[in-house]
CSV table of N, CA and C and ligand atoms in Angstrom, one decimal:
chain,number,residue,atom,x,y,z
P,1,UNK,N,10.2,14.2,-8.0
P,1,UNK,CA,9.8,13.1,-8.9
P,1,UNK,C,8.3,12.9,-8.9
P,2,UNK,N,7.7,12.7,-10.1
P,2,UNK,CA,6.3,12.6,-10.2
P,2,UNK,C,5.9,11.1,-9.8
P,3,UNK,N,4.6,10.9,-9.6
P,3,UNK,CA,4.2,9.5,-9.3
P,3,UNK,C,4.5,8.6,-10.5
P,4,UNK,N,4.4,9.1,-11.7
P,4,UNK,CA,4.7,8.3,-12.9
P,4,UNK,C,6.1,7.8,-12.8
P,5,UNK,N,7.0,8.7,-12.5
P,5,UNK,CA,8.4,8.3,-12.4
P,5,UNK,C,8.6,7.3,-11.2
P,6,UNK,N,7.9,7.5,-10.1
P,6,UNK,CA,8.0,6.6,-9.0
P,6,UNK,C,7.6,5.2,-9.5
P,7,UNK,N,6.5,5.1,-10.2
P,7,UNK,CA,6.0,3.8,-10.7
P,7,UNK,C,7.1,3.2,-11.6
P,8,UNK,N,7.8,4.0,-12.5
P,8,UNK,CA,8.8,3.4,-13.3
P,8,UNK,C,10.0,2.9,-12.4
P,9,UNK,N,10.4,3.7,-11.4
P,9,UNK,CA,11.5,3.4,-10.6
P,9,UNK,C,11.2,2.1,-9.8
P,10,UNK,N,10.0,2.0,-9.3
P,10,UNK,CA,9.7,0.8,-8.5
P,10,UNK,C,9.7,-0.4,-9.4
P,11,UNK,N,9.1,-0.3,-10.6
P,11,UNK,CA,9.1,-1.4,-11.5
P,11,UNK,C,10.5,-1.9,-11.9
P,12,UNK,N,11.4,-1.0,-12.0
P,12,UNK,CA,12.8,-1.4,-12.3
P,12,UNK,C,13.6,-1.9,-11.1
P,13,UNK,N,13.3,-1.3,-9.9
P,13,UNK,CA,14.2,-1.5,-8.8
P,13,UNK,C,13.7,-2.4,-7.7
P,14,UNK,N,12.4,-2.4,-7.5
P,14,UNK,CA,11.8,-3.2,-6.4
P,14,UNK,C,11.4,-4.6,-6.8
P,15,UNK,N,11.5,-5.5,-5.9
P,15,UNK,CA,11.2,-6.9,-6.2
P,15,UNK,C,10.7,-7.6,-5.0
P,16,UNK,N,9.5,-8.3,-5.0
P,16,UNK,CA,8.6,-8.3,-6.2
P,16,UNK,C,7.7,-7.1,-6.1
P,17,UNK,N,7.1,-6.7,-7.2
P,17,UNK,CA,6.2,-5.6,-7.3
P,17,UNK,C,4.8,-6.2,-7.7
P,18,UNK,N,3.8,-5.7,-7.0
P,18,UNK,CA,2.4,-6.1,-7.4
P,18,UNK,C,1.9,-4.8,-8.1
P,19,UNK,N,1.6,-4.9,-9.4
P,19,UNK,CA,1.1,-3.7,-10.1
P,19,UNK,C,-0.1,-4.1,-10.9
P,20,UNK,N,-1.2,-3.5,-10.6
P,20,UNK,CA,-2.5,-3.9,-11.3
P,20,UNK,C,-3.1,-2.7,-11.9
P,21,UNK,N,-3.8,-2.9,-13.0
P,21,UNK,CA,-4.6,-1.8,-13.6
P,21,UNK,C,-6.0,-2.2,-13.7
P,22,UNK,N,-6.9,-1.2,-13.7
P,22,UNK,CA,-8.3,-1.5,-14.0
P,22,UNK,C,-8.6,-0.8,-15.4
P,23,UNK,N,-9.4,-1.6,-16.2
P,23,UNK,CA,-9.7,-1.1,-17.5
P,23,UNK,C,-11.2,-0.9,-17.6
P,24,UNK,N,-11.6,0.1,-18.4
P,24,UNK,CA,-13.0,0.3,-18.7
P,24,UNK,C,-13.1,0.7,-20.2
P,25,UNK,N,-13.8,-0.1,-21.0
P,25,UNK,CA,-13.9,0.2,-22.4
P,25,UNK,C,-12.5,0.3,-23.0
P,26,UNK,N,-11.6,-0.6,-22.6
P,26,UNK,CA,-10.3,-0.7,-23.2
P,26,UNK,C,-9.3,0.4,-22.8
P,27,UNK,N,-9.7,1.2,-21.8
P,27,UNK,CA,-8.9,2.3,-21.4
P,27,UNK,C,-8.5,2.1,-19.9
P,28,UNK,N,-7.2,2.4,-19.6
P,28,UNK,CA,-6.8,2.2,-18.2
P,28,UNK,C,-7.4,3.4,-17.3
P,29,UNK,N,-8.1,3.0,-16.3
P,29,UNK,CA,-8.8,4.0,-15.5
P,29,UNK,C,-8.4,3.9,-14.0
P,30,UNK,N,-7.5,3.0,-13.7
P,30,UNK,CA,-7.1,2.9,-12.3
P,30,UNK,C,-5.8,2.1,-12.2
P,31,UNK,N,-5.1,2.3,-11.2
P,31,UNK,CA,-3.8,1.6,-11.0
P,31,UNK,C,-3.5,1.5,-9.5
P,32,UNK,N,-2.9,0.4,-9.1
P,32,UNK,CA,-2.4,0.2,-7.8
P,32,UNK,C,-1.0,-0.5,-7.8
P,33,UNK,N,-0.1,-0.1,-6.9
P,33,UNK,CA,1.2,-0.7,-6.9
P,33,UNK,C,1.5,-1.0,-5.4
P,34,UNK,N,2.1,-2.2,-5.2
P,34,UNK,CA,2.6,-2.5,-3.9
P,34,UNK,C,4.0,-3.0,-4.0
P,35,UNK,N,4.9,-2.6,-3.1
P,35,UNK,CA,6.3,-3.0,-3.2
P,35,UNK,C,6.8,-3.3,-1.8
P,36,UNK,N,7.9,-4.1,-1.6
P,36,UNK,CA,8.3,-4.4,-0.3
P,36,UNK,C,8.8,-3.2,0.5
P,37,UNK,N,8.6,-3.2,1.8
P,37,UNK,CA,9.1,-2.2,2.7
P,37,UNK,C,9.9,-3.0,3.8
P,38,UNK,N,10.8,-2.3,4.5
P,38,UNK,CA,11.5,-3.0,5.5
P,38,UNK,C,11.1,-2.4,6.9
P,39,UNK,N,11.1,-3.3,7.8
P,39,UNK,CA,10.7,-3.0,9.2
P,39,UNK,C,12.0,-3.1,10.0
P,40,UNK,N,12.5,-1.9,10.5
P,40,UNK,CA,13.8,-1.8,11.1
P,40,UNK,C,14.0,-2.9,12.2
P,41,UNK,N,15.1,-3.6,12.1
P,41,UNK,CA,15.4,-4.6,13.1
P,41,UNK,C,14.7,-6.0,12.9
P,42,UNK,N,13.9,-6.1,11.8
P,42,UNK,CA,13.2,-7.3,11.5
P,42,UNK,C,13.3,-7.7,10.0
P,43,UNK,N,14.5,-8.0,9.6
P,43,UNK,CA,14.7,-8.3,8.1
P,43,UNK,C,14.0,-9.5,7.7
P,44,UNK,N,13.6,-10.4,8.7
P,44,UNK,CA,12.9,-11.6,8.3
P,44,UNK,C,11.5,-11.4,7.9
P,45,UNK,N,10.9,-10.3,8.3
P,45,UNK,CA,9.5,-10.1,8.1
P,45,UNK,C,9.2,-9.6,6.6
P,46,UNK,N,8.1,-10.1,6.1
P,46,UNK,CA,7.8,-9.8,4.7
P,46,UNK,C,6.5,-8.9,4.7
P,47,UNK,N,6.8,-7.6,4.5
P,47,UNK,CA,5.8,-6.6,4.5
P,47,UNK,C,5.8,-5.8,3.2
P,48,UNK,N,4.6,-5.5,2.7
P,48,UNK,CA,4.5,-4.7,1.5
P,48,UNK,C,4.0,-3.3,1.8
P,49,UNK,N,4.3,-2.3,1.0
P,49,UNK,CA,3.8,-1.0,1.1
P,49,UNK,C,2.9,-0.7,-0.1
P,50,UNK,N,1.7,-0.2,0.2
P,50,UNK,CA,0.7,0.1,-0.9
P,50,UNK,C,0.9,1.6,-1.3
P,51,UNK,N,1.4,1.8,-2.5
P,51,UNK,CA,1.6,3.1,-3.1
P,51,UNK,C,2.3,3.0,-4.4
P,52,UNK,N,2.0,3.8,-5.4
P,52,UNK,CA,0.9,4.7,-5.4
P,52,UNK,C,-0.4,4.0,-5.8
P,53,UNK,N,-1.5,4.7,-5.7
P,53,UNK,CA,-2.8,4.2,-6.2
P,53,UNK,C,-3.6,5.4,-6.7
P,54,UNK,N,-4.3,5.2,-7.7
P,54,UNK,CA,-5.2,6.2,-8.2
P,54,UNK,C,-6.2,5.7,-9.2
P,55,UNK,N,-7.4,6.3,-9.2
P,55,UNK,CA,-8.5,6.0,-10.1
P,55,UNK,C,-8.8,7.4,-10.8
P,56,UNK,N,-9.0,7.3,-12.1
P,56,UNK,CA,-9.3,8.5,-12.9
P,56,UNK,C,-10.5,9.2,-12.3
P,57,UNK,N,-10.5,10.5,-12.2
P,57,UNK,CA,-11.6,11.2,-11.5
P,57,UNK,C,-13.0,10.8,-12.1
P,58,UNK,N,-13.1,10.7,-13.4
P,58,UNK,CA,-14.4,10.4,-13.9
P,58,UNK,C,-14.9,9.0,-13.6
P,59,UNK,N,-14.0,8.1,-13.1
P,59,UNK,CA,-14.4,6.8,-12.7
P,59,UNK,C,-14.4,6.5,-11.2
P,60,UNK,N,-14.2,7.5,-10.4
P,60,UNK,CA,-14.1,7.3,-9.0
P,60,UNK,C,-15.5,7.0,-8.4
P,61,UNK,N,-15.5,6.5,-7.2
P,61,UNK,CA,-16.8,6.1,-6.5
P,61,UNK,C,-17.6,5.1,-7.2
P,62,UNK,N,-17.0,4.2,-8.0
P,62,UNK,CA,-17.7,3.1,-8.7
P,62,UNK,C,-17.2,1.8,-8.2
P,63,UNK,N,-16.4,1.8,-7.2
P,63,UNK,CA,-15.9,0.5,-6.6
P,63,UNK,C,-14.6,0.1,-7.2
P,64,UNK,N,-14.0,0.9,-8.2
P,64,UNK,CA,-12.8,0.4,-8.9
P,64,UNK,C,-11.6,0.4,-7.9
P,65,UNK,N,-11.5,1.5,-7.1
P,65,UNK,CA,-10.4,1.5,-6.1
P,65,UNK,C,-10.5,0.3,-5.1
P,66,UNK,N,-11.7,0.0,-4.7
P,66,UNK,CA,-11.9,-1.1,-3.7
P,66,UNK,C,-11.5,-2.4,-4.4
P,67,UNK,N,-11.8,-2.6,-5.6
P,67,UNK,CA,-11.5,-3.8,-6.3
P,67,UNK,C,-10.0,-3.9,-6.4
P,68,UNK,N,-9.3,-2.8,-6.7
P,68,UNK,CA,-7.8,-2.8,-6.9
P,68,UNK,C,-7.2,-3.1,-5.5
P,69,UNK,N,-7.7,-2.5,-4.4
P,69,UNK,CA,-7.1,-2.8,-3.1
P,69,UNK,C,-7.2,-4.3,-2.8
P,70,UNK,N,-8.4,-4.8,-2.9
P,70,UNK,CA,-8.7,-6.2,-2.6
P,70,UNK,C,-7.8,-7.1,-3.4
P,71,UNK,N,-7.8,-6.9,-4.7
P,71,UNK,CA,-6.9,-7.8,-5.5
P,71,UNK,C,-5.5,-7.6,-5.2
P,72,UNK,N,-5.0,-6.4,-4.9
P,72,UNK,CA,-3.6,-6.2,-4.5
P,72,UNK,C,-3.3,-6.9,-3.2
P,73,UNK,N,-4.1,-6.8,-2.2
P,73,UNK,CA,-3.9,-7.5,-0.9
P,73,UNK,C,-3.8,-9.0,-1.2
P,74,UNK,N,-4.7,-9.6,-2.0
P,74,UNK,CA,-4.8,-11.0,-2.3
P,74,UNK,C,-3.5,-11.5,-2.9
P,75,UNK,N,-3.0,-10.7,-3.9
P,75,UNK,CA,-1.7,-11.1,-4.5
P,75,UNK,C,-0.6,-11.1,-3.5
P,76,UNK,N,-0.6,-10.1,-2.6
P,76,UNK,CA,0.5,-10.1,-1.6
P,76,UNK,C,0.4,-11.3,-0.7
P,77,UNK,N,-0.8,-11.7,-0.4
P,77,UNK,CA,-1.0,-12.9,0.5
P,77,UNK,C,-0.5,-14.1,-0.3
P,78,UNK,N,-0.8,-14.2,-1.6
P,78,UNK,CA,-0.3,-15.4,-2.3
P,78,UNK,C,1.2,-15.4,-2.5
P,79,UNK,N,1.8,-14.2,-2.5
P,79,UNK,CA,3.3,-14.2,-2.6
P,79,UNK,C,3.9,-14.5,-1.3
P,80,UNK,N,3.1,-14.6,-0.2
P,80,UNK,CA,3.7,-15.0,1.1
P,80,UNK,C,4.0,-13.9,2.0
P,81,UNK,N,3.5,-12.6,1.7
P,81,UNK,CA,3.7,-11.5,2.6
P,81,UNK,C,2.7,-11.6,3.7
P,82,UNK,N,3.2,-11.1,4.9
P,82,UNK,CA,2.4,-11.2,6.1
P,82,UNK,C,1.6,-10.0,6.5
P,83,UNK,N,1.9,-8.8,5.9
P,83,UNK,CA,1.3,-7.6,6.2
P,83,UNK,C,1.5,-6.5,5.1
P,84,UNK,N,0.6,-5.5,5.1
P,84,UNK,CA,0.7,-4.4,4.1
P,84,UNK,C,0.5,-3.1,4.9
P,85,UNK,N,1.4,-2.1,4.6
P,85,UNK,CA,1.2,-0.8,5.2
P,85,UNK,C,0.8,0.2,4.2
P,86,UNK,N,0.2,1.3,4.6
P,86,UNK,CA,-0.2,2.3,3.7
P,86,UNK,C,-0.2,3.7,4.4
P,87,UNK,N,0.2,4.7,3.7
P,87,UNK,CA,0.1,6.0,4.2
P,87,UNK,C,-0.9,6.7,3.4
P,88,UNK,N,-2.1,6.9,3.9
P,88,UNK,CA,-3.2,7.3,3.1
P,88,UNK,C,-4.4,7.8,3.9
P,89,UNK,N,-5.5,8.0,3.2
P,89,UNK,CA,-6.7,8.6,3.8
P,89,UNK,C,-7.3,7.7,4.9
P,90,UNK,N,-7.3,8.2,6.1
P,90,UNK,CA,-7.7,7.4,7.3
P,90,UNK,C,-9.2,7.0,7.2
P,91,UNK,N,-10.0,7.6,6.3
P,91,UNK,CA,-11.4,7.2,6.2
P,91,UNK,C,-11.6,6.2,5.1
P,92,UNK,N,-10.6,5.9,4.3
P,92,UNK,CA,-10.8,5.0,3.1
P,92,UNK,C,-10.3,3.6,3.4
P,93,UNK,N,-9.1,3.5,4.0
P,93,UNK,CA,-8.5,2.1,4.1
P,93,UNK,C,-9.0,1.2,5.2
P,94,UNK,N,-9.6,1.7,6.3
P,94,UNK,CA,-10.1,0.8,7.3
P,94,UNK,C,-11.1,-0.2,6.7
P,95,UNK,N,-11.9,0.2,5.7
P,95,UNK,CA,-12.9,-0.8,5.1
P,95,UNK,C,-12.2,-2.1,4.6
P,96,UNK,N,-10.9,-2.0,4.4
P,96,UNK,CA,-10.2,-3.2,3.9
P,96,UNK,C,-9.5,-3.9,5.0
P,97,UNK,N,-9.7,-3.5,6.3
P,97,UNK,CA,-9.1,-4.1,7.4
P,97,UNK,C,-7.9,-3.3,8.0
P,98,UNK,N,-7.5,-2.2,7.3
P,98,UNK,CA,-6.4,-1.5,7.8
P,98,UNK,C,-6.7,-0.8,9.1
P,99,UNK,N,-5.7,-0.8,10.0
P,99,UNK,CA,-5.8,-0.2,11.4
P,99,UNK,C,-4.6,0.7,11.5
P,100,UNK,N,-4.7,1.7,12.4
P,100,UNK,CA,-3.6,2.6,12.6
P,100,UNK,C,-2.4,1.8,13.1
P,101,UNK,N,-1.2,2.0,12.4
P,101,UNK,CA,0.0,1.1,12.7
P,101,UNK,C,0.5,1.4,14.1
P,102,UNK,N,0.2,2.6,14.6
P,102,UNK,CA,0.6,3.0,15.9
P,102,UNK,C,0.1,2.0,17.0
P,103,UNK,N,-1.1,1.4,16.7
P,103,UNK,CA,-1.7,0.4,17.6
P,103,UNK,C,-0.8,-0.8,17.7
P,104,UNK,N,0.0,-1.0,16.7
P,104,UNK,CA,0.9,-2.2,16.7
P,104,UNK,C,2.3,-1.8,17.2
P,105,UNK,N,2.5,-0.5,17.5
P,105,UNK,CA,3.8,0.0,17.9
P,105,UNK,C,4.7,0.2,16.7
P,106,UNK,N,4.1,0.4,15.5
P,106,UNK,CA,4.9,0.5,14.3
P,106,UNK,C,4.7,1.9,13.7
P,107,UNK,N,5.8,2.5,13.4
P,107,UNK,CA,5.8,3.9,12.8
P,107,UNK,C,6.3,3.9,11.4
P,108,UNK,N,6.2,5.1,10.8
P,108,UNK,CA,6.7,5.3,9.5
P,108,UNK,C,7.9,6.3,9.5
P,109,UNK,N,8.8,6.1,8.6
P,109,UNK,CA,10.0,7.0,8.5
P,109,UNK,C,9.5,8.4,8.0
P,110,UNK,N,8.3,8.5,7.4
P,110,UNK,CA,7.8,9.7,6.9
P,110,UNK,C,6.9,10.4,7.9
P,111,UNK,N,7.1,11.7,8.1
P,111,UNK,CA,6.2,12.4,9.0
P,111,UNK,C,4.8,12.5,8.5
P,112,UNK,N,3.8,12.1,9.3
P,112,UNK,CA,2.4,12.1,8.8
P,112,UNK,C,1.5,12.0,10.0
P,113,UNK,N,0.3,12.5,9.9
P,113,UNK,CA,-0.6,12.3,11.0
P,113,UNK,C,-0.7,10.8,11.4
P,114,UNK,N,-0.7,10.6,12.7
P,114,UNK,CA,-0.6,9.2,13.2
P,114,UNK,C,-1.7,8.3,12.5
P,115,UNK,N,-2.9,8.8,12.4
P,115,UNK,CA,-4.0,7.9,11.9
P,115,UNK,C,-3.8,7.6,10.4
P,116,UNK,N,-2.9,8.4,9.7
P,116,UNK,CA,-2.8,8.2,8.3
P,116,UNK,C,-1.9,7.0,7.9
P,117,UNK,N,-1.1,6.5,8.9
P,117,UNK,CA,-0.2,5.4,8.6
P,117,UNK,C,-0.8,4.2,9.2
P,118,UNK,N,-1.2,3.3,8.3
P,118,UNK,CA,-2.1,2.1,8.7
P,118,UNK,C,-1.5,0.8,8.2
P,119,UNK,N,-1.9,-0.3,8.8
P,119,UNK,CA,-1.5,-1.6,8.3
P,119,UNK,C,-2.6,-2.6,8.5
P,120,UNK,N,-2.4,-3.6,7.6
P,120,UNK,CA,-3.3,-4.8,7.8
P,120,UNK,C,-2.5,-6.0,7.8
P,121,UNK,N,-2.8,-6.9,8.7
P,121,UNK,CA,-2.1,-8.2,8.7
P,121,UNK,C,-2.8,-9.2,7.7
P,122,UNK,N,-2.0,-9.8,6.9
P,122,UNK,CA,-2.5,-10.8,5.9
P,122,UNK,C,-2.5,-12.2,6.6
P,123,UNK,N,-1.6,-12.3,7.6
P,123,UNK,CA,-1.6,-13.5,8.4
P,123,UNK,C,-1.9,-13.1,9.8
P,124,UNK,N,-3.0,-13.5,10.4
P,124,UNK,CA,-3.3,-13.1,11.7
P,124,UNK,C,-2.1,-13.2,12.7
P,125,UNK,N,-1.9,-12.1,13.4
P,125,UNK,CA,-0.8,-12.2,14.5
P,125,UNK,C,0.6,-12.0,13.9
P,126,UNK,N,0.7,-11.7,12.6
P,126,UNK,CA,2.0,-11.6,11.9
P,126,UNK,C,2.9,-10.6,12.6
P,127,UNK,N,2.3,-9.5,13.1
P,127,UNK,CA,3.1,-8.4,13.7
P,127,UNK,C,2.9,-8.4,15.2
P,128,UNK,N,2.4,-9.4,15.8
P,128,UNK,CA,2.3,-9.4,17.3
P,128,UNK,C,3.7,-9.4,17.9
P,129,UNK,N,3.8,-8.6,18.9
P,129,UNK,CA,5.1,-8.5,19.6
P,129,UNK,C,6.2,-7.9,18.7
P,130,UNK,N,5.9,-7.3,17.6
P,130,UNK,CA,6.9,-6.6,16.8
P,130,UNK,C,6.7,-5.1,16.8
P,131,UNK,N,7.8,-4.4,17.0
P,131,UNK,CA,7.7,-2.9,16.9
P,131,UNK,C,8.8,-2.4,16.0
P,132,UNK,N,8.7,-1.2,15.6
P,132,UNK,CA,9.8,-0.7,14.7
P,132,UNK,C,9.3,0.4,13.8
P,133,UNK,N,10.2,0.8,12.9
P,133,UNK,CA,9.9,1.9,12.0
P,133,UNK,C,10.0,1.3,10.6
P,134,UNK,N,9.0,1.6,9.8
P,134,UNK,CA,8.9,1.1,8.4
P,134,UNK,C,9.7,2.1,7.5
P,135,UNK,N,10.5,1.5,6.6
P,135,UNK,CA,11.2,2.2,5.6
P,135,UNK,C,10.8,1.8,4.3
P,136,UNK,N,10.4,2.8,3.4
P,136,UNK,CA,9.9,2.5,2.1
P,136,UNK,C,11.1,2.4,1.2
P,137,UNK,N,10.9,1.9,-0.1
P,137,UNK,CA,11.9,1.9,-1.1
P,137,UNK,C,12.5,3.3,-1.3
P,138,UNK,N,13.8,3.3,-1.5
P,138,UNK,CA,14.6,4.6,-1.7
P,138,UNK,C,13.9,5.5,-2.7
P,139,UNK,N,13.2,4.9,-3.7
P,139,UNK,CA,12.6,5.8,-4.7
P,139,UNK,C,11.6,6.7,-4.1
P,140,UNK,N,11.0,6.4,-3.0
P,140,UNK,CA,9.9,7.3,-2.4
P,140,UNK,C,10.6,8.6,-1.9
P,141,UNK,N,11.9,8.5,-1.5
P,141,UNK,CA,12.5,9.7,-1.0
P,141,UNK,C,12.7,10.8,-2.0
P,142,UNK,N,12.6,10.4,-3.3
P,142,UNK,CA,12.7,11.4,-4.4
P,142,UNK,C,11.4,12.0,-4.8
P,143,UNK,N,10.3,11.6,-4.2
P,143,UNK,CA,8.9,12.1,-4.5
P,143,UNK,C,8.8,13.6,-4.2
R,201,COA,C1,-8.8,7.2,-3.2
R,201,COA,C2,-9.3,6.6,-4.6
R,201,COA,C3,-8.1,5.7,-5.1
R,201,COA,C4,-10.5,5.8,-4.4
R,201,COA,O1,-10.9,5.1,-5.6
R,201,COA,P1,-12.4,4.9,-6.0
R,201,COA,O2,-12.5,4.0,-7.1
R,201,COA,O3,-13.1,6.2,-6.0
R,201,COA,O4,-12.9,4.1,-4.7
R,201,COA,P2,-14.2,3.2,-4.5
R,201,COA,O5,-15.2,3.5,-5.5
R,201,COA,O6,-13.8,1.8,-4.3
R,201,COA,O7,-14.7,3.7,-3.1
R,201,COA,C5,-15.4,4.9,-3.0
R,201,COA,C6,-15.3,5.3,-1.5
R,201,COA,O8,-14.0,5.9,-1.3
R,201,COA,C7,-14.2,7.1,-0.6
R,201,COA,N1,-13.2,8.0,-1.0
R,201,COA,C8,-12.8,8.4,-2.2
R,201,COA,N2,-11.8,9.3,-2.2
R,201,COA,C9,-11.5,9.5,-0.8
R,201,COA,C10,-10.6,10.3,-0.1
R,201,COA,N3,-9.8,11.1,-0.7
R,201,COA,N4,-10.7,10.2,1.2
R,201,COA,C11,-11.5,9.4,1.9
R,201,COA,N5,-12.4,8.6,1.2
R,201,COA,C12,-12.4,8.7,-0.1
R,201,COA,C13,-15.6,7.6,-1.1
R,201,COA,O9,-16.1,8.5,-0.2
R,201,COA,C14,-16.4,6.4,-1.2
R,201,COA,O10,-16.9,6.1,0.1
R,201,COA,P3,-18.3,5.4,0.3
R,201,COA,O11,-18.2,4.1,-0.4
R,201,COA,O12,-18.4,5.4,1.8
R,201,COA,O13,-19.2,6.4,-0.4
R,201,COA,C15,-9.6,7.7,-5.6
R,201,COA,O14,-10.5,8.6,-5.1
R,201,COA,C16,-8.4,8.5,-6.1
R,201,COA,O15,-7.7,8.1,-7.0
R,201,COA,N6,-8.1,9.7,-5.5
R,201,COA,C17,-7.0,10.5,-5.9
R,201,COA,C18,-5.7,9.9,-5.6
R,201,COA,C19,-5.5,9.4,-4.2
R,201,COA,O16,-6.0,10.0,-3.3
R,201,COA,N7,-4.9,8.2,-4.1
R,201,COA,C20,-4.8,7.5,-2.9
R,201,COA,C21,-3.6,8.0,-2.2
R,201,COA,S1,-3.6,7.2,-0.5
């Protein structure tokens, strides 16, 4: 499944979804999506997963991705979510407060280098004393 199909599937099946676009001169040049994930053994916790996200190559390195991440995290906070996870570039996400999830004792169902699976708490201490494995929406398994 392509990322475009993943976006369609999440829009139809996940709830709530945070989906933002960046525009330049009337053209969509960036997109970010966040949808709920589950943390095994802790159905009461409200955690979002950041994916997918992309900025058009000609518009990269202008701060558009950063603006999308910051706005996306803020919307999750306003929706009452306590943390956000991401499987992504370990040199990109720490600037937004993401830390390796392993430090919290939290892993991903997907195999990935340990430092690539990161999380940020939107409410300080939200994941203190919590461990487990994050499961993404079923649509991610078709990627
Ligand atoms: C990653 C991405 C979303 C960043 O968007 P952007 O608008 O270029 O980001 P910003 O302008 O806000 O930030 C630029 C910074 O991100 C860094 N960056 C960009 N792509 C990166 C990558 N693949 N790995 C690590 N850092 C990256 C740049 O080095 C730059 O760092 P600096 O500020 O220290 O110079 C964009 O490069 C992209 O769409 N890449 C292809 C798709 C992708 O990788 N999506 C993310 C999946 S996790």
